[in-house]
Short mmCIF file of C-alpha atoms and ligand atoms in Angstrom, two decimals:
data_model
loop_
_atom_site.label_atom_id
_atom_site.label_comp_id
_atom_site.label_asym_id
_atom_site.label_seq_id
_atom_site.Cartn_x
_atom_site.Cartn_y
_atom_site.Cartn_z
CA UNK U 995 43.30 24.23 84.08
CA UNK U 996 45.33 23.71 87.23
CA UNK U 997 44.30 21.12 89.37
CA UNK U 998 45.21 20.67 93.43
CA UNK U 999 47.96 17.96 92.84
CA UNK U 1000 48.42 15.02 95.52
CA UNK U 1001 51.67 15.34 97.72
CA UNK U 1002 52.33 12.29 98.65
CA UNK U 1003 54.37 13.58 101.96
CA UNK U 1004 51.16 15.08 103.11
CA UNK U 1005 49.54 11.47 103.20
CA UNK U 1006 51.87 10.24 106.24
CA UNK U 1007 50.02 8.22 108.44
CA UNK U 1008 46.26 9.44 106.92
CA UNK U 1009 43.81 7.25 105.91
CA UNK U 1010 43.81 8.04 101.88
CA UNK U 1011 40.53 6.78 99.59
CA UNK U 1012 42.12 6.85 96.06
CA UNK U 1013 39.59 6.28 93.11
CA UNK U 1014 41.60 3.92 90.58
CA UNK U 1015 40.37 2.83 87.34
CA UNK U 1016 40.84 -1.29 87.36
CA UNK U 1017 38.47 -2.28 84.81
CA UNK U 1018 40.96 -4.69 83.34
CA UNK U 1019 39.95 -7.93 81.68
CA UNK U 1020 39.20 -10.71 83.78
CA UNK U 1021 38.12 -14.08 82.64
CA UNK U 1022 38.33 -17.70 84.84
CA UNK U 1023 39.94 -15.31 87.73
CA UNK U 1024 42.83 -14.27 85.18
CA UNK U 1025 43.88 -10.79 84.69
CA UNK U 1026 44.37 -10.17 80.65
CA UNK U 1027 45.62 -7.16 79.85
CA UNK U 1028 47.27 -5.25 83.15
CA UNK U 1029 48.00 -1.74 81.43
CA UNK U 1030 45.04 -0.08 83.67
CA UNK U 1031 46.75 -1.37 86.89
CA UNK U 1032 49.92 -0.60 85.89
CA UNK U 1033 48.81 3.11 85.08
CA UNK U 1034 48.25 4.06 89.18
CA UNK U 1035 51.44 2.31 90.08
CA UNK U 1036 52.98 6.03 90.09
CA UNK U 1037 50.44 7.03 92.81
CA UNK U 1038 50.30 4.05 94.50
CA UNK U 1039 53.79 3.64 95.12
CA UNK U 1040 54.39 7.36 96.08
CA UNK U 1041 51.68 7.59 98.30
CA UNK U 1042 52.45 3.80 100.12
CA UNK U 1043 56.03 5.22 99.79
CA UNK U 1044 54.92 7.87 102.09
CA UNK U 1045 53.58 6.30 104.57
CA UNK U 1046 50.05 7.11 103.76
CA UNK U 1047 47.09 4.57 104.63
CA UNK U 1048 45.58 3.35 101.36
CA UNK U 1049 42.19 2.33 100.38
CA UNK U 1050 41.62 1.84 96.35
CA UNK U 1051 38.11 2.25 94.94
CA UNK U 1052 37.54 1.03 91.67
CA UNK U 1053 34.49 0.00 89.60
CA UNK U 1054 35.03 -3.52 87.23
CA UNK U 1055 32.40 -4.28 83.98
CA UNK U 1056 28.91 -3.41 84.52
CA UNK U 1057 27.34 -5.19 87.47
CA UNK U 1058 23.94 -5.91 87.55
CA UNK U 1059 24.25 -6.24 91.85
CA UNK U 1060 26.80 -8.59 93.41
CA UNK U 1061 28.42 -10.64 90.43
CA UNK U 1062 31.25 -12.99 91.53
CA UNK U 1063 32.70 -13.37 87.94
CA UNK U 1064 33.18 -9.27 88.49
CA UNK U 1065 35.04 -9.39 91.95
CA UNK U 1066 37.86 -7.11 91.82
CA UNK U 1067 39.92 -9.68 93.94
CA UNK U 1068 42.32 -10.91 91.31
CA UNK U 1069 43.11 -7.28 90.22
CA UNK U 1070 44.51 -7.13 94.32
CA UNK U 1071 46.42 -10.25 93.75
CA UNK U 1072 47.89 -8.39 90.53
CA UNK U 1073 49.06 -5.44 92.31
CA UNK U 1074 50.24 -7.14 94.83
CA UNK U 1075 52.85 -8.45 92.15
CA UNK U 1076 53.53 -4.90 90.89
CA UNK U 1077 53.88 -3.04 94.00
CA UNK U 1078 56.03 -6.58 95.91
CA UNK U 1079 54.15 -5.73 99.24
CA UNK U 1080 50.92 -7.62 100.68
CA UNK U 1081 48.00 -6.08 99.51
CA UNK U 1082 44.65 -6.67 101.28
CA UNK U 1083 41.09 -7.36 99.91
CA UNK U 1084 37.53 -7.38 101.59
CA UNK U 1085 34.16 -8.18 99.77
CA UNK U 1086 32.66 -5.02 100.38
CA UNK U 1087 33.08 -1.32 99.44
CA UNK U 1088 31.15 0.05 103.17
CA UNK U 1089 30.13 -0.93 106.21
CA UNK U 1090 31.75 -2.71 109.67
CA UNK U 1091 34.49 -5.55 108.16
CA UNK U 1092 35.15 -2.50 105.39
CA UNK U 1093 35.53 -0.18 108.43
CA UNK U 1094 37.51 -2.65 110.79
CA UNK U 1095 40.03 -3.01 107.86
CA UNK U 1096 40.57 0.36 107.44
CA UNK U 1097 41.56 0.95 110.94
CA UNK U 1098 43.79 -1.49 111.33
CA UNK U 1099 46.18 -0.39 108.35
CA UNK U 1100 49.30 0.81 109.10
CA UNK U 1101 51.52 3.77 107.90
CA UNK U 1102 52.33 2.65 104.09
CA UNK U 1103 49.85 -0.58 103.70
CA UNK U 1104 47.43 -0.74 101.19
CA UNK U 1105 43.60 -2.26 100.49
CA UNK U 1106 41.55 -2.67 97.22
CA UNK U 1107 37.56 -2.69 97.92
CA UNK U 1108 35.02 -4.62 96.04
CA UNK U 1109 34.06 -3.89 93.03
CA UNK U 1110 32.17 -0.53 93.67
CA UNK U 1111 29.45 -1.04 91.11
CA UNK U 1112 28.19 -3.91 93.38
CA UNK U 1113 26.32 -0.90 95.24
CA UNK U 1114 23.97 0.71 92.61
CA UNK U 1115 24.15 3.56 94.99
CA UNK U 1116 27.33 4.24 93.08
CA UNK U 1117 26.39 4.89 89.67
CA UNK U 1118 23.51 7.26 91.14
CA UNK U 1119 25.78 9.07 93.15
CA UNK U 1120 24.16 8.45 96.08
CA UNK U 1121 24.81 10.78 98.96
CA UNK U 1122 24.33 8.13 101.76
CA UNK U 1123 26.86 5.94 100.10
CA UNK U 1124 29.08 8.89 99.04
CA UNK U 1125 29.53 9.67 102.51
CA UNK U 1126 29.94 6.05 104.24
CA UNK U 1127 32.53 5.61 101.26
CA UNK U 1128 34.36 8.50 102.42
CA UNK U 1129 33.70 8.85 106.13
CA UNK U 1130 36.66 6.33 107.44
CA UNK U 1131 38.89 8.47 105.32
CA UNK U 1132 40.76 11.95 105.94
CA UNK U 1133 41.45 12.56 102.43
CA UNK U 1134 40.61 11.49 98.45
CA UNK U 1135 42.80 11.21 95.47
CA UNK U 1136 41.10 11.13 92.40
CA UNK U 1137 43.68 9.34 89.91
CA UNK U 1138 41.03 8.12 87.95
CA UNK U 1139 41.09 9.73 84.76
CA UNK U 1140 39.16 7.66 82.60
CA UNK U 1141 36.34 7.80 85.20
CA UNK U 1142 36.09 11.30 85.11
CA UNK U 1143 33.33 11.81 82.69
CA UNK U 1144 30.81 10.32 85.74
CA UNK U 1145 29.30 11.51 88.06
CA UNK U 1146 29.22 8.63 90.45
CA UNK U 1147 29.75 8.04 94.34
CA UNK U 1148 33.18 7.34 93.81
CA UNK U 1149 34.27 9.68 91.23
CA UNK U 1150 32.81 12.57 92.49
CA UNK U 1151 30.09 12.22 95.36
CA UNK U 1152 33.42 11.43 98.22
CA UNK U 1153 34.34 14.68 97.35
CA UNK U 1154 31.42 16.44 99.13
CA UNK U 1155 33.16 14.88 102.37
CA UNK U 1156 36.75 15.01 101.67
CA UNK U 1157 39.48 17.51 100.59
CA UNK U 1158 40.26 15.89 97.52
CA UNK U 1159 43.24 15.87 95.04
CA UNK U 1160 44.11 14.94 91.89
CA UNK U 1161 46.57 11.71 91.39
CA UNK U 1162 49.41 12.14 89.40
CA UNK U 1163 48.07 9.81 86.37
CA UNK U 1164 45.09 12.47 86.05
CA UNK U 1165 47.46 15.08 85.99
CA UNK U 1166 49.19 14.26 83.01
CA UNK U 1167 46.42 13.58 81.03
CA UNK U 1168 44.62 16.53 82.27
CA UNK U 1169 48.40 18.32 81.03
CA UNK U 1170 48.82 16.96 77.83
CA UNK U 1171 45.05 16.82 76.82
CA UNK U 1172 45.12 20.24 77.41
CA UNK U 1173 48.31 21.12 75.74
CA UNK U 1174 46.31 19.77 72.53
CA UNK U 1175 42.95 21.00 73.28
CA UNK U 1176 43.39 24.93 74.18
CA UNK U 1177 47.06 25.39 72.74
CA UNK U 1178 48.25 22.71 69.94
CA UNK U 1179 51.54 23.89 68.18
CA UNK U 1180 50.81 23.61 64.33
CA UNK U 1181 50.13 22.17 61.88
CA UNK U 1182 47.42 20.40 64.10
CA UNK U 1183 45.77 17.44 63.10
CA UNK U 1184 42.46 15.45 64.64
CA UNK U 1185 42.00 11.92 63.16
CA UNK U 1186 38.56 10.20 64.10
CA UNK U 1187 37.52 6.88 63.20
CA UNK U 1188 36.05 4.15 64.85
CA UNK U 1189 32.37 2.57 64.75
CA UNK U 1190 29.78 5.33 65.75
CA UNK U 1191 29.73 9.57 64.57
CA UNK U 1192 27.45 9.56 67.41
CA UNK U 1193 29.90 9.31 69.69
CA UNK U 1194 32.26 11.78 68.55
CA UNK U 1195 30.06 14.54 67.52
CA UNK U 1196 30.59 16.66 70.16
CA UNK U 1197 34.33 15.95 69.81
CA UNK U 1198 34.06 17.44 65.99
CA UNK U 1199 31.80 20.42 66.66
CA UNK U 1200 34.53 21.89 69.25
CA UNK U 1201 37.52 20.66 67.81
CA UNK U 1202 36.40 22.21 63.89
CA UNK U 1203 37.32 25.87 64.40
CA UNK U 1204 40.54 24.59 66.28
CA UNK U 1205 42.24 21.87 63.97
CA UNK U 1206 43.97 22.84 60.20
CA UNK U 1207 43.50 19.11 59.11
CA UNK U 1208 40.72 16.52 59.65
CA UNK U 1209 41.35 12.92 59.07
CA UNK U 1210 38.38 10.72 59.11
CA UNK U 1211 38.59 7.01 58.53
CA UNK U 1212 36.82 3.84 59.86
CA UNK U 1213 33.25 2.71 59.89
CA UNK U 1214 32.00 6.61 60.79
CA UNK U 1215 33.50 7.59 57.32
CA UNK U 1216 30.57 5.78 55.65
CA UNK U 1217 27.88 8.57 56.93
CA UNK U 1218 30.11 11.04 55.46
CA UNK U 1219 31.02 9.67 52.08
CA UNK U 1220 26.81 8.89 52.03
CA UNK U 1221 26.14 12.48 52.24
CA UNK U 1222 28.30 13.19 49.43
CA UNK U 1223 25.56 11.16 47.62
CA UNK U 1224 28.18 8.04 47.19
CA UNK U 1225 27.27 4.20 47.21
CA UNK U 1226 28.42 2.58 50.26
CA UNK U 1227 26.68 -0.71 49.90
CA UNK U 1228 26.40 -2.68 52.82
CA UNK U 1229 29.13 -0.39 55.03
CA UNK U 1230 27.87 0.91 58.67
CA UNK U 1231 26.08 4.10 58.18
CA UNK U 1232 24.11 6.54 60.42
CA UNK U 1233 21.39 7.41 58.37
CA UNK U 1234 20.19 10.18 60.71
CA UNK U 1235 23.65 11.78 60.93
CA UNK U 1236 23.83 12.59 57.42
CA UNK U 1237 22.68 16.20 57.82
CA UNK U 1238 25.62 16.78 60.62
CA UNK U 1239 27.57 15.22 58.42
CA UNK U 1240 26.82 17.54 55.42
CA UNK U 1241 26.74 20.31 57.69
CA UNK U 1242 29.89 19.13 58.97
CA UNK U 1243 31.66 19.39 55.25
CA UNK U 1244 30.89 22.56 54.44
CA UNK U 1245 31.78 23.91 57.69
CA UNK U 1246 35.13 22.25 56.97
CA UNK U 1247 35.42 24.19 53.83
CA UNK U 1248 34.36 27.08 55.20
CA UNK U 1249 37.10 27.28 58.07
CA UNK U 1250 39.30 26.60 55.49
CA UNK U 1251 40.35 23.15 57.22
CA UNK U 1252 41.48 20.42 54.98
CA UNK U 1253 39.32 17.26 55.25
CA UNK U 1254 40.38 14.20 54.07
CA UNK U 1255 38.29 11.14 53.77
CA UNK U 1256 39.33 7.42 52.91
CA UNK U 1257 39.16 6.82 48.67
CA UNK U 1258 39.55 3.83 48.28
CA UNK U 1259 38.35 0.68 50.80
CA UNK U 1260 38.92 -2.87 51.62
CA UNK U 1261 35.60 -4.63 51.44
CA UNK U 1262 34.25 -7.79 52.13
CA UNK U 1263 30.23 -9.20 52.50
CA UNK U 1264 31.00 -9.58 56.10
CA UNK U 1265 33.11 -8.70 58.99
CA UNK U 1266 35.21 -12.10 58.92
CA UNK U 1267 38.45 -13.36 58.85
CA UNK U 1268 37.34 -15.98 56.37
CA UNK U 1269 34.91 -13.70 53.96
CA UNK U 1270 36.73 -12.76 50.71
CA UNK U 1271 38.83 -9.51 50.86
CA UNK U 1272 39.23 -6.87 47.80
CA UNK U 1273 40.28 -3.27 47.52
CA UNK U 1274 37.98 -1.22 45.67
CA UNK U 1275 37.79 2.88 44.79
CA UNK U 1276 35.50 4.33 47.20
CA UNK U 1277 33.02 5.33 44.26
CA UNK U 1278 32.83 1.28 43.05
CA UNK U 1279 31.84 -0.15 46.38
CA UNK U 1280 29.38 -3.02 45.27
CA UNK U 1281 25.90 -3.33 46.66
CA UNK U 1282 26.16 -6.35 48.65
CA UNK U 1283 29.99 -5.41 50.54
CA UNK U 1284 31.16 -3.58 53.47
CA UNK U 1285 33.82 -1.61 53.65
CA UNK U 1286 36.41 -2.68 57.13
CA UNK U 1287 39.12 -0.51 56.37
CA UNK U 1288 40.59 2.05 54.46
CA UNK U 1289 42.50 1.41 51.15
CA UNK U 1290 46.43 1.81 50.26
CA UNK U 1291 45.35 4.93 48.46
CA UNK U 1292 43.83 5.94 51.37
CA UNK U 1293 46.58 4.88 53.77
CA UNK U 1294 48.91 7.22 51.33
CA UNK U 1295 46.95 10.13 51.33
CA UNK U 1296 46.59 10.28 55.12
CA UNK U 1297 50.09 9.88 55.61
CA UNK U 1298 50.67 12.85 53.00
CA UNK U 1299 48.29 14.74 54.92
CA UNK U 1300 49.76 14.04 57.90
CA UNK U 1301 53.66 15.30 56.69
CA UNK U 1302 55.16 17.86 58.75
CA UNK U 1303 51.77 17.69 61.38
CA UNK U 1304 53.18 19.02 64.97
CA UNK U 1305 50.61 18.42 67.05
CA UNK U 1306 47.85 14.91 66.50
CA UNK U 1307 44.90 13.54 67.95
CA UNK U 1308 43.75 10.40 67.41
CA UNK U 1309 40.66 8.56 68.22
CA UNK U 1310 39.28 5.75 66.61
CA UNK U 1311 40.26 2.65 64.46
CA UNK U 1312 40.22 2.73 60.58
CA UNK U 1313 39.15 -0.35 60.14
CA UNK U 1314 37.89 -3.41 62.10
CA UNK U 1315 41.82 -4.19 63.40
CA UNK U 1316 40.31 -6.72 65.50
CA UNK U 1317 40.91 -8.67 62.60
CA UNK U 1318 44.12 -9.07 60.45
CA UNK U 1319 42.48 -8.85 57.21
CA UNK U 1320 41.74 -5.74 58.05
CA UNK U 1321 44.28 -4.18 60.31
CA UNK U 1322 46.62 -2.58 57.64
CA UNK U 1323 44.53 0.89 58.03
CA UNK U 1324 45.11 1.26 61.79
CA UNK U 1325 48.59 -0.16 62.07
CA UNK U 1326 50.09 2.46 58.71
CA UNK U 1327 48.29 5.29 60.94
CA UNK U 1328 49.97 4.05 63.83
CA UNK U 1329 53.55 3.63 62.42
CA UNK U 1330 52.83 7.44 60.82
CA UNK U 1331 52.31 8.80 64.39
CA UNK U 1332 55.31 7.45 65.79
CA UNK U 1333 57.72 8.83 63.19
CA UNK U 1334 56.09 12.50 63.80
CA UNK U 1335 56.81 11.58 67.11
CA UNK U 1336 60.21 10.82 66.29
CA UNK U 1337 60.57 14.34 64.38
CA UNK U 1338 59.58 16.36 67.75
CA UNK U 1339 55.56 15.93 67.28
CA UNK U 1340 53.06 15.94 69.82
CA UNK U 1341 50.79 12.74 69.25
CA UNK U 1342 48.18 11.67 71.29
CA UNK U 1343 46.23 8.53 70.88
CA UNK U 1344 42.93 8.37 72.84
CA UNK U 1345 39.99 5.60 72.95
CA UNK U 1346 40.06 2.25 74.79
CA UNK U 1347 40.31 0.82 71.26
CA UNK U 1348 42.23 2.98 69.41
CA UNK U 1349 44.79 2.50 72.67
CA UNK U 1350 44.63 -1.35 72.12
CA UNK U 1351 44.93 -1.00 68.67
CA UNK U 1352 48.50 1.42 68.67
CA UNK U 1353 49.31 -1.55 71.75
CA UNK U 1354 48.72 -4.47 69.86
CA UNK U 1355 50.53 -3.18 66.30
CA UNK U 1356 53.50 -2.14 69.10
CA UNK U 1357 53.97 1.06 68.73
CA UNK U 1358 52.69 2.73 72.47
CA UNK U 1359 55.92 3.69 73.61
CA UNK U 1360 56.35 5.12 69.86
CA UNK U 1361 53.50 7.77 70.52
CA UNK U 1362 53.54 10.94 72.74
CA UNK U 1363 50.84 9.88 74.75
CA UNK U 1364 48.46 6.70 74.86
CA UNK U 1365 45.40 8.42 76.69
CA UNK U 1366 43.72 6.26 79.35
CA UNK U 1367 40.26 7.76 78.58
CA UNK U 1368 38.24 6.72 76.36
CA UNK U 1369 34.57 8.44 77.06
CA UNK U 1370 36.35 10.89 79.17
CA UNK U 1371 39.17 12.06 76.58
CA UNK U 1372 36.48 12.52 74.14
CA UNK U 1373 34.31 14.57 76.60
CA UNK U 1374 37.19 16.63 77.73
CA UNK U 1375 37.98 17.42 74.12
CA UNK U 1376 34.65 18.83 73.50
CA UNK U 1377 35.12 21.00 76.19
CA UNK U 1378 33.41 19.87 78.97
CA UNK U 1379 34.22 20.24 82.65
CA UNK U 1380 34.36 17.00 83.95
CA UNK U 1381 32.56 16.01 87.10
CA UNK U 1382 35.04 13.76 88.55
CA UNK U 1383 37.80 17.08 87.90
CA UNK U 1384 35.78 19.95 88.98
CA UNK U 1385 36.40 19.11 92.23
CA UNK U 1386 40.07 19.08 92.35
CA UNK U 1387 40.26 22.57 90.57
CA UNK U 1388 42.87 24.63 92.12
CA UNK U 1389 40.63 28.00 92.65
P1 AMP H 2379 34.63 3.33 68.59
O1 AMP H 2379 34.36 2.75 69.94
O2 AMP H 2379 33.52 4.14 68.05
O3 AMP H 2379 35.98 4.01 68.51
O4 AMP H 2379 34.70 2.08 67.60
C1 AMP H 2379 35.69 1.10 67.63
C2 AMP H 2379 35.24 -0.03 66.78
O5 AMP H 2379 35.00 0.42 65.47
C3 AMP H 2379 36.23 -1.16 66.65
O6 AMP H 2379 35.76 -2.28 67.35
C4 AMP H 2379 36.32 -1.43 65.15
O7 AMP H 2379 36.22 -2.80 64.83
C5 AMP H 2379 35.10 -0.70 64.62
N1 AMP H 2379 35.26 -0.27 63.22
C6 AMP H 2379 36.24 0.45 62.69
N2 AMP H 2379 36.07 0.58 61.36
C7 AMP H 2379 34.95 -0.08 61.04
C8 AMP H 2379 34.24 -0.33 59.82
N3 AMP H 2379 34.70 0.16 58.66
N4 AMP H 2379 33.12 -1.05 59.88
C9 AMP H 2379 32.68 -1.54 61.05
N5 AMP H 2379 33.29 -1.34 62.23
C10 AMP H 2379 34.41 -0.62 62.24
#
């Protein structure tokens, strides 16, 4: 997949609409967490570098109309910080003051629009908005990555009006997501975990015939240890994804990939810091506990499983790391990818949570990759085209 990449000298003195991804956390007016912002700085500053006019799109939360707690003002403040230049703000994503603001920029100067879910002409993709979006423009960057699984106004509707490019950010995921998708070096190994199969089984019917080993931990192990008939007391379970899953296990065997789900678990009668914590083998889990993470047995066989792996994806928690009690799953996962990484591997970590989880436990400059996508990386890996990339395919 090659995509029409941005270059930045082209963007001298033209009005640029770039769609960014700043869906960062913001509570009381304060920014948490930065990482998203900090993930366009490459585009930002190349393109302001240039000389080219800059107007950043981005959507924040989910809006239900014009919601002051989800004005995208602080995040301009932010960058402001980052990028050490002024970096100007209006309440609005179209119209007049939008339109006024844009003309006066100057070659290099930058300005962040309103949170673009304000409009709900954006998540429909409307064309009217689509095109008074990108009408004061000359050209679109799509650096938006994590974005790219929706069709919006934003993502993909400007580029009916535009010629349109990809930003460096969504080049290198679109690059290394590839790399693992269509041509992994080997041994290559998906791990899945997380809260829902429902969510990722797209993600396992493509990636089945690819991978040669098939780690799956977290609360979506629960539906598959259930259709191997096993007790799994009070753990989360999909009831109506226990035929995929059984499906799912003997076309595992079948292909000749080795599976490997958790044996034993930590447990507890609820998800809490304060409920009382055991280990217990994954055929002894009491009626009345959950499992929250996976076991030291567990954590030992994954790792064995893992030994001498070249390429990995990763997506989705092992346990509820949210909480310490039962983080240990996650962070020995973690630690495992960044020694492969060490050793030459390719590892790539994908899933807002799973990326917060590698963050927190401190090893995300340990990994290969920490994937900005979360819905997006998964979509991509099952194989989709995604509407916010189709239209910066080079053809
Ligand atoms: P997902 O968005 O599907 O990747 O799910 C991430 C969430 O799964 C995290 O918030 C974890 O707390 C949760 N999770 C992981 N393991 C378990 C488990 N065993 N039981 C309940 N929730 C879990």
């Amino acid at each position: 997949m090659k995509l029409k990449k941005v270059d930045a000298d082209q963007t001298k003195g033209k009005r640029v609409l770039a769609r960014v991804d700043f869906n960062v956390p913001i509570k009381n007016g304060r920014i948490g967490d930065d990482g998203r912002i900090v993930s366009h700085l490459e585009m930002i500053e190349a393109l302001s570098g240039a000389g080219g006019r800059l107007t950043l799109v981005s959507h924040l939360g989910r809006p239900k109309g014009k919601t002051p707690e989800l004005s995208l003002k602080p995040a301009a403040a932010r960058l402001e910080e980052l990028v050490k230049k002024p970096v100007a703000f209006v309440h609005d994503c179209i119209g007049d003051e939008v339109n006024a603001a844009i003309s006066s920029l100057k070659d290099g100067d930058i300005l962040l629009l309103e949170n673009v879910r304000f409009y709900p002409e954006e998540e429909k993709n409307d064309p009217q908005f689509a095109k008074a979006l990108a009408l004061p423009h000359e050209m679109f960057v799509m650096d938006a990555f994590s974005a790219a699984h929706r069709a919006h106004a934003s993502t993909r509707g400007v580029a009916e009006y535009l010629p349109s490019f990809a930003g460096p950010l969504m080049c290198r995921e679109v690059e290394i997501l590839s790399a693992v998708r269509d041509d992994p070096r080997r041994p290559f190994a998906l791990i899945l975990g997380g809260a829902k199969v429902s969510d990722k089984i797209g993600v396992i019917e493509n990636m089945l015939s690819k991978v040669d080993v098939l780690i799956i931990g977290g609360g979506m192990a629960f539906t598959f240890l259930a259709a191997q008939d096993l007790n799994i007391g009070r753990s989360l379970c999909e009831p109506d994804k226990i035929g995929f899953a059984k499906e799912m296990l003997k076309s595992a065997k079948d292909k000749g990939v080795k599976l490997f789900l958790p044996v034993d678990v930590a447990v507890a009668n609820e998800a809490s810091e304060s409920a009382k914590r055991q280990i217990v083998p994954i055929d002894r889990i009491p009626d009345d506990q959950m499992g929250l993470d996976i076991g030291p047995e567990s954590i030992k066989l994954f790792c064995q499983a893992l030994t001498g792996i070249k390429t990995v994806l990763w997506n989705g928690p092992m346990g509820v790391f949210e909480l310490p009690s039962f983080k240990d799953g996650t962070e020995a996962i973690a630690k495992k990818l960044s020694e492969l990484t060490a050793d030459g591997a390719l590892t790539v970590v994908g899933g807002g949570d799973t990326a917060a989880a590698v963050k927190a436990a401190g090893y995300e400059r340990a990994v290969s990759h920490v994937s900005t996508g979360g819905g997006a990386t998964l979509e991509f890996m099952e194989g989709k085209l995604l509407p916010g990339i189709e239209p910066l395919l080079e053809k």
